[in-house]
Amino acid sequence: MRIHHLNCGTLRPPGGAMVCHVLLLEVDERLVLVDTGFGSADVRDPRRLGPLRHVLRTALRHEETAIAQIRALGHDPAAVSDIVLTHGDLDHAGGISDFPAAHVHLTAEERLAIRRRRGPREALRYRPAHWPPRADVHGHAPGEGRWYGFEGVVDLSQLAPGLLLVPLPGHTAGHAGVALPTEGGWLLHAGDAAHSAASLLPGGARPGVHLRQGLLAHDTGALRRTQRRLTALATDAQEVRILTAHDRGSWERTRAGD
């Protein structure tokens, strides 16, 4: 299995530029995406993103979409058989419509939250244009697996060798991370559970970012508990490399080794 690190959406909110860190997995003759970033329809019509596009200050470019980067790598986008989402926010799920034949995987709780869209926060983050009725969206109930003390882990090794969906609640109702075994140890894409891997280390969290995360969170208490567990993982498990969705520096470092 080969892992590509893509930036599928540049964001310029107050405080500095960010990326939408997407993983593209080559699994035999198939391709699997972990998150999608923004899609080609978002580039054509930014209004699909709603008011949050003005806050995120999205730099929508076709060449940054997953479908364009898959083609640039010499692959057929039709080879994308599955998409695994950390959560359904507009900057993570905008590209699913570019892959109509792909099966979409996320937690059952997140799928339910997307369908209900209760309250103004969920109405902003889950865009109806990104979520038309589809029979191939699979909401996975909590599994029986454990991974470094995290419970309810879902085994998705049928999609890619060793792939796990790891519940990391708080940012959204059913937010999860995606863990993959690699030659150098485990890789955990922690989505929006933290601002950056560095922010999980003692003294690494900036007060302003900490406050902003709390304001965006579905459940601030659950988010802080998740972050404490990730901090323990980052401190104690040297064989686990944690990536987050919007850390530009981390994306640039991992891309350099791609």
Steps between C-alpha positions, in 0.01 A plus 500: 500500500626844409385816679487841330454820702282754318392853581142515373420854605701801616337703778601849612307574820632758745817364654672347198461273197380144546455194281244220465725198549358204307649152470489308174566129542604278212372152583574256218291629208272709720524844657368599843467859623513611862294822490457689172545870565304721262359370174488622143137612541611721792757663273237566235244633750643609838148577622464127567722555803270750665602789728798316653695551178542864600646401837725228361598725206529201273736524203304271271720363222414213268858371511466449877193278475552130565369405157751729325792375710404136441511566127833683534642189670400297194200325653141467386264666754259213434747279688397670828296221652459641852515826694555495878402823673624626833178705504256672269604867517493692174882515474529123544210365294461747213666268250287189546278596204806471272502125566140383448593131494696508828365365827514758780588388854459693826365435847129434541471791743654740248272375224196559722618853588542581130150378420340695786704823481363622831583852609685785325849351547413176321307688231817694424746211508299234310411636158194344329667516158774271630254246635234406243319174577740214429461132576875447520567706816589252772461613860702261715382423852769490770711189459637260758862588431748691715801697381745654748221521756245652261178298497224446245756466221362386164710259292496613136785277387281384211563844348876520566732275703463575871284811455310598816232759572576633850230702681633844601180684599456864579564711191188344349257247644660204325850626425762226454863453411635260240794279600724318254796269560813596306855366486607762754210450742144626517370809322195668657310761303325672789286731289394807697549344844799732544646804327835326446704213639726759668200650680450167678836523673536681835502875440423456131140624494458873427224661710329655198490171312380320812211748530411477130487120515263520794269738316486269196453182701178303514592397855785694661534260793527199270753684283723580799485135615596387149789747493630379837500143372678607182756688709570181695531310171737759352712496816515127570471322164801598292397250230182699427522805272202735535387722214223757517291636218605864482862519616689638201847433642419134566357458151810651342728267697302187418464602136876541472538134591211382278 
